[in-house]
CSV table of C-alpha atoms in Angstrom, one decimal:
chain,number,residue,atom,x,y,z
A,1,MET,CA,2.3,-10.8,10.4
A,2,SER,CA,4.0,-10.4,13.7
A,3,GLY,CA,3.3,-7.8,16.4
A,4,ASN,CA,0.5,-5.4,16.9
A,5,GLY,CA,2.2,-2.0,17.0
A,6,THR,CA,2.0,-1.8,20.8
A,7,THR,CA,3.9,-3.0,23.9
A,8,ALA,CA,2.7,-4.9,26.8
A,9,GLY,CA,2.5,-1.8,29.0
A,10,ASP,CA,0.3,0.2,26.6
A,11,ASP,CA,-3.3,1.2,27.4
A,12,PRO,CA,-5.6,-1.7,26.5
A,13,LEU,CA,-8.0,0.7,24.7
A,14,GLN,CA,-5.2,2.0,22.5
A,15,THR,CA,-4.1,-1.6,21.8
A,16,ALA,CA,-7.6,-2.5,20.7
A,17,VAL,CA,-7.9,0.6,18.6
A,18,TRP,CA,-4.5,-0.2,16.9
A,19,ARG,CA,-5.5,-3.8,16.2
A,20,LEU,CA,-8.7,-2.7,14.5
A,21,ARG,CA,-7.1,0.2,12.6
A,22,SER,CA,-4.3,-2.0,11.3
A,23,ARG,CA,-6.9,-4.5,9.9
A,24,ALA,CA,-8.9,-1.8,8.1
A,25,CYS,CA,-11.7,-1.7,10.7
A,26,TRP,CA,-11.6,2.1,11.1
A,27,THR,CA,-15.3,2.4,12.0
A,28,ASP,CA,-15.0,-0.2,14.7
A,29,ALA,CA,-11.9,1.4,16.1
A,30,ALA,CA,-13.6,4.9,16.1
A,31,ALA,CA,-16.6,3.4,17.9
A,32,LEU,CA,-14.3,2.6,20.9
A,33,LEU,CA,-13.5,6.2,21.4
A,34,THR,CA,-15.9,8.6,23.1
A,35,PRO,CA,-15.3,12.1,21.7
A,36,VAL,CA,-15.6,14.0,24.9
A,37,THR,CA,-12.0,15.3,25.1
A,38,ALA,CA,-9.8,17.0,22.5
A,39,ALA,CA,-7.4,14.0,22.3
A,40,ALA,CA,-10.1,11.4,21.9
A,41,SER,CA,-12.0,13.4,19.3
A,42,LEU,CA,-8.9,14.1,17.3
A,43,GLN,CA,-8.0,10.4,17.3
A,44,ARG,CA,-11.5,9.5,16.2
A,45,ALA,CA,-11.4,12.0,13.4
A,46,ALA,CA,-8.0,10.8,12.3
A,47,LEU,CA,-9.3,7.2,12.0
A,48,LEU,CA,-12.3,8.2,9.9
A,49,VAL,CA,-10.2,10.4,7.7
A,50,GLU,CA,-7.8,7.5,7.1
A,51,ARG,CA,-10.8,5.4,6.2
A,52,CYS,CA,-11.7,7.8,3.5
A,53,LEU,CA,-8.2,7.7,2.0
A,54,TYR,CA,-8.1,3.9,2.0
A,55,THR,CA,-11.7,3.1,1.0
A,56,GLU,CA,-13.0,6.2,-0.8
A,57,GLN,CA,-16.1,6.0,1.6
A,58,GLY,CA,-17.3,7.6,4.8
A,59,TRP,CA,-16.8,11.2,3.9
A,60,GLU,CA,-19.8,12.5,5.9
A,61,ASP,CA,-18.8,10.5,9.0
A,62,ALA,CA,-15.3,12.0,8.7
A,63,GLU,CA,-16.6,15.5,8.3
A,64,ASP,CA,-18.8,15.1,11.4
A,65,ALA,CA,-16.0,13.8,13.5
A,66,LEU,CA,-13.7,16.5,12.3
A,67,ARG,CA,-16.1,19.3,13.2
A,68,THR,CA,-16.3,17.8,16.8
A,69,ALA,CA,-12.6,17.7,17.0
A,70,GLU,CA,-12.3,21.3,15.8
A,71,ALA,CA,-14.9,22.4,18.4
A,72,LEU,CA,-13.1,20.7,21.3
A,73,ALA,CA,-9.5,21.8,20.3
A,74,HIS,CA,-8.2,24.6,22.5
A,75,GLY,CA,-4.4,25.0,22.6
A,76,ASP,CA,-2.4,25.8,19.5
A,77,GLU,CA,-1.1,22.2,19.0
A,78,GLU,CA,-4.7,20.8,19.3
A,79,ARG,CA,-6.0,23.3,16.8
A,80,GLY,CA,-3.0,22.6,14.6
A,81,ALA,CA,-3.7,18.8,14.7
A,82,ALA,CA,-7.3,19.4,13.8
A,83,ALA,CA,-6.2,21.6,10.9
A,84,CYS,CA,-3.8,18.9,9.8
A,85,GLU,CA,-6.7,16.4,9.7
A,86,ARG,CA,-8.8,18.9,7.8
A,87,GLY,CA,-6.1,19.3,5.2
A,88,GLN,CA,-5.7,15.5,4.9
A,89,LEU,CA,-9.5,15.0,4.4
A,90,ALA,CA,-9.5,17.7,1.7
A,91,TYR,CA,-6.4,16.1,0.1
A,92,ALA,CA,-8.1,12.7,0.0
A,93,ALA,CA,-11.3,14.1,-1.5
A,94,THR,CA,-9.2,15.8,-4.3
A,95,LEU,CA,-7.0,12.8,-4.9
A,96,HIS,CA,-10.0,10.5,-5.3
A,97,SER,CA,-11.8,13.0,-7.5
A,98,VAL,CA,-14.7,13.3,-5.1
A,99,ARG,CA,-14.4,17.1,-5.2
A,100,ASP,CA,-11.6,19.5,-5.9
A,101,ARG,CA,-10.6,20.7,-2.5
A,102,ALA,CA,-6.9,21.4,-3.2
A,103,ASP,CA,-7.1,25.0,-2.1
A,104,GLU,CA,-8.8,24.0,1.2
A,105,ALA,CA,-6.1,21.3,1.7
A,106,ARG,CA,-3.3,23.9,1.2
A,107,ALA,CA,-4.9,26.4,3.5
A,108,ALA,CA,-5.6,23.9,6.3
A,109,LEU,CA,-2.0,22.5,6.2
A,110,GLY,CA,-0.7,26.1,6.1
A,111,ARG,CA,-2.8,26.9,9.2
A,112,ALA,CA,-1.5,23.8,10.9
A,113,ALA,CA,2.1,24.9,10.1
A,114,ALA,CA,1.5,28.2,11.9
A,115,LEU,CA,0.1,26.5,15.0
A,116,ILE,CA,2.4,23.4,15.4
A,117,PRO,CA,5.9,24.5,16.3
A,118,PRO,CA,9.0,23.0,14.7
A,119,GLY,CA,10.2,20.0,16.8
A,120,ALA,CA,6.7,19.2,18.2
A,121,PRO,CA,5.6,15.6,17.8
A,122,GLY,CA,2.8,16.5,15.4
A,123,ARG,CA,5.2,18.4,13.1
A,124,ALA,CA,6.6,15.3,11.4
A,125,LEU,CA,3.1,14.1,10.3
A,126,LEU,CA,2.3,17.6,9.0
A,127,ASP,CA,5.5,17.7,7.0
A,128,PHE,CA,4.7,14.3,5.5
A,129,ARG,CA,1.2,15.5,4.5
A,130,ARG,CA,2.6,18.6,2.9
A,131,GLY,CA,4.9,16.3,0.9
A,132,LEU,CA,1.9,14.3,-0.3
A,133,LEU,CA,0.2,17.6,-1.4
A,134,ALA,CA,3.4,18.6,-3.3
A,135,GLU,CA,3.9,15.2,-4.9
A,136,ASN,CA,0.3,14.4,-5.9
A,137,LEU,CA,-1.5,17.7,-6.3
A,138,THR,CA,1.1,20.4,-7.0
A,139,LEU,CA,3.2,17.9,-8.9
A,140,SER,CA,6.4,19.2,-7.4
A,141,PRO,CA,8.7,16.2,-6.6
A,142,GLN,CA,11.6,18.4,-5.3
A,143,ALA,CA,9.3,20.1,-2.8
A,144,ALA,CA,7.8,16.7,-1.9
A,145,ARG,CA,11.3,15.2,-1.3
A,146,ALA,CA,12.3,18.1,1.0
A,147,ALA,CA,9.0,17.7,3.0
A,148,TYR,CA,9.4,13.9,3.2
A,149,ARG,CA,13.0,14.3,4.5
A,150,ARG,CA,11.9,16.7,7.2
A,151,ALA,CA,9.1,14.2,8.2
A,152,HIS,CA,11.6,11.3,8.2
A,153,ALA,CA,13.9,13.2,10.5
A,154,GLY,CA,11.0,14.1,12.8
A,155,ALA,CA,9.7,10.6,12.9
A,156,THR,CA,13.1,9.3,13.8
A,157,ALA,CA,13.5,11.9,16.5
A,158,HIS,CA,10.1,11.1,18.1
A,159,ALA,CA,10.4,7.3,17.6
A,160,ASP,CA,7.4,7.0,15.3
A,161,PRO,CA,7.9,3.8,13.3
A,162,LEU,CA,4.6,3.9,11.5
A,163,LEU,CA,5.3,7.3,10.1
A,164,LEU,CA,8.8,6.2,9.2
A,165,SER,CA,7.3,3.4,7.1
A,166,PHE,CA,5.4,6.1,5.2
A,167,THR,CA,8.4,8.4,4.7
A,168,TRP,CA,10.6,5.4,3.6
A,169,ARG,CA,7.9,4.4,1.1
A,170,HIS,CA,7.4,7.8,-0.4
A,171,LEU,CA,11.1,8.7,-0.6
A,172,ALA,CA,11.6,5.4,-2.3
A,173,GLY,CA,8.8,6.2,-4.8
A,174,LEU,CA,10.6,9.4,-5.8
A,175,ALA,CA,13.9,7.6,-6.1
A,176,LEU,CA,12.2,5.0,-8.4
A,177,ARG,CA,10.7,7.9,-10.5
A,178,ASP,CA,14.3,9.2,-10.9
A,179,GLY,CA,15.6,5.8,-12.0
A,180,ASP,CA,17.5,5.0,-8.8
A,181,VAL,CA,16.3,1.4,-8.4
A,182,ALA,CA,18.8,0.4,-5.7
A,183,GLU,CA,17.7,3.3,-3.5
A,184,ALA,CA,14.1,2.7,-4.2
A,185,ARG,CA,14.5,-1.0,-3.3
A,186,HIS,CA,16.1,-0.2,0.0
A,187,GLY,CA,13.4,2.3,1.0
A,188,PHE,CA,10.5,0.0,0.0
A,189,ALA,CA,12.2,-2.9,1.9
A,190,GLU,CA,12.5,-0.7,5.0
A,191,SER,CA,8.9,0.3,4.8
A,192,LEU,CA,7.8,-3.3,4.4
A,193,ARG,CA,10.0,-4.4,7.3
A,194,ILE,CA,8.5,-1.9,9.7
A,195,ARG,CA,4.9,-2.6,8.7
A,196,GLU,CA,5.4,-6.3,9.2
A,197,GLU,CA,7.0,-5.7,12.6
A,198,LEU,CA,4.1,-3.5,13.7
A,199,GLY,CA,1.5,-5.8,12.3
A,200,TYR,CA,0.1,-2.9,10.1
A,201,LEU,CA,-1.7,-5.3,7.8
A,202,VAL,CA,-3.6,-2.7,5.8
A,203,GLY,CA,-0.3,-1.1,4.8
A,204,THR,CA,1.5,-4.3,4.0
A,205,ALA,CA,0.0,-5.1,0.6
A,206,PRO,CA,0.9,-1.7,-0.8
A,207,ALA,CA,4.5,-2.1,0.6
A,208,LEU,CA,4.8,-5.6,-1.1
A,209,ALA,CA,3.5,-4.3,-4.4
A,210,SER,CA,5.9,-1.3,-4.4
A,211,LEU,CA,8.9,-3.5,-3.5
A,212,ALA,CA,7.9,-5.8,-6.4
A,213,ASP,CA,8.4,-2.9,-8.8
A,214,THR,CA,12.1,-2.9,-8.0
A,215,GLU,CA,12.7,-6.7,-7.9
A,216,PRO,CA,13.6,-9.1,-10.8
A,217,GLU,CA,11.5,-12.2,-11.5
A,218,PRO,CA,10.5,-14.5,-10.0
A,219,GLU,CA,10.7,-12.5,-6.8
A,220,ALA,CA,8.5,-9.7,-8.3
A,221,SER,CA,5.7,-12.1,-9.1
A,222,ARG,CA,5.9,-13.7,-5.6
A,223,LEU,CA,5.6,-10.3,-3.9
A,224,ARG,CA,2.7,-9.3,-6.0
A,225,GLU,CA,0.9,-12.5,-5.4
A,226,GLU,CA,1.3,-12.1,-1.6
A,227,ALA,CA,0.0,-8.5,-2.0
A,228,ARG,CA,-3.0,-9.8,-3.9
A,229,ARG,CA,-3.7,-12.3,-1.1
A,230,LEU,CA,-3.7,-9.6,1.6
A,231,PHE,CA,-5.7,-7.3,-0.6
A,232,ARG,CA,-8.4,-9.9,-1.0
A,233,LEU,CA,-8.2,-10.8,2.8
A,234,LEU,CA,-9.0,-7.2,3.6
A,235,GLY,CA,-11.9,-7.0,1.2
A,236,GLY,CA,-10.2,-4.9,-1.5
A,237,VAL,CA,-8.6,-2.3,0.7
A,238,PRO,CA,-6.9,0.0,-0.1
A,239,THR,CA,-9.2,0.5,-3.1
A,240,TRP,CA,-6.5,2.3,-5.2
A,241,LEU,CA,-4.2,-0.8,-5.0
A,242,SER,CA,-6.5,-2.8,-7.3
A,243,ARG,CA,-5.1,-1.0,-10.4
A,244,GLN,CA,-1.5,-1.8,-9.4
A,245,LEU,CA,-2.3,-5.5,-8.7
A,246,THR,CA,-4.5,-6.2,-11.7
A,247,PRO,CA,-2.5,-8.6,-14.0
A,248,PRO,CA,-2.3,-7.7,-17.7
A,249,PRO,CA,-4.8,-9.6,-19.9
A,250,ALA,CA,-3.6,-12.9,-21.2
A,251,GLY,CA,-1.6,-12.5,-24.4
A,252,ALA,CA,-1.2,-8.7,-23.9
A,253,ALA,CA,2.2,-7.2,-24.9
A,254,THR,CA,4.4,-5.9,-22.1
A,255,ALA,CA,7.0,-3.2,-22.4
């Protein structure tokens, strides 16, 4: 994997945080940040919330970090960013069947929408997360698609390639659900390209596995095997990918 998601002129601390985050070392990345300012506490909380989504562990650590971030947030955008993380944590807990916090997720993301103005840098991430809620909890693909498109436009406007890799991926997933394999293949390929360029290792295996679902053999098997290799390298993270990568039992019929 090439690159590390940063440029030579970036803050060395942020470079170190990115490298750890991209390799699924969220706890180590969070330990580099001292939560004495709103920005540092929000970033630390975001790392630990992301850890919950990918590993299904660390819920109490994320809650503690989030409470600190909420206490230190002052302006509307800081409070909105904290609410956005609160919504994401509640979404992750619901998605992974830890506890049904769907109402809390909706309320928190709604609060974030009232605080983060349209066009602000944090709005694109908020729109993406509202799309996740619509797709996976509300089961409303049309609402999800609209939210993902707003997020995609915002990520493009603010030059946020990592978020673009997510919007490409989820728009492609909806296209595949609708039977548009060509559009899905294009979106998954763009997501994979961006993640490889950034060195976002923890997100590369899911991107490979998704692209495999749109490719014929033998390319599909090659992509899945590469995804399995990365999945094992990262110690089985993200946890939910194991179901997608588990090969069928020998001799099992396939549709």
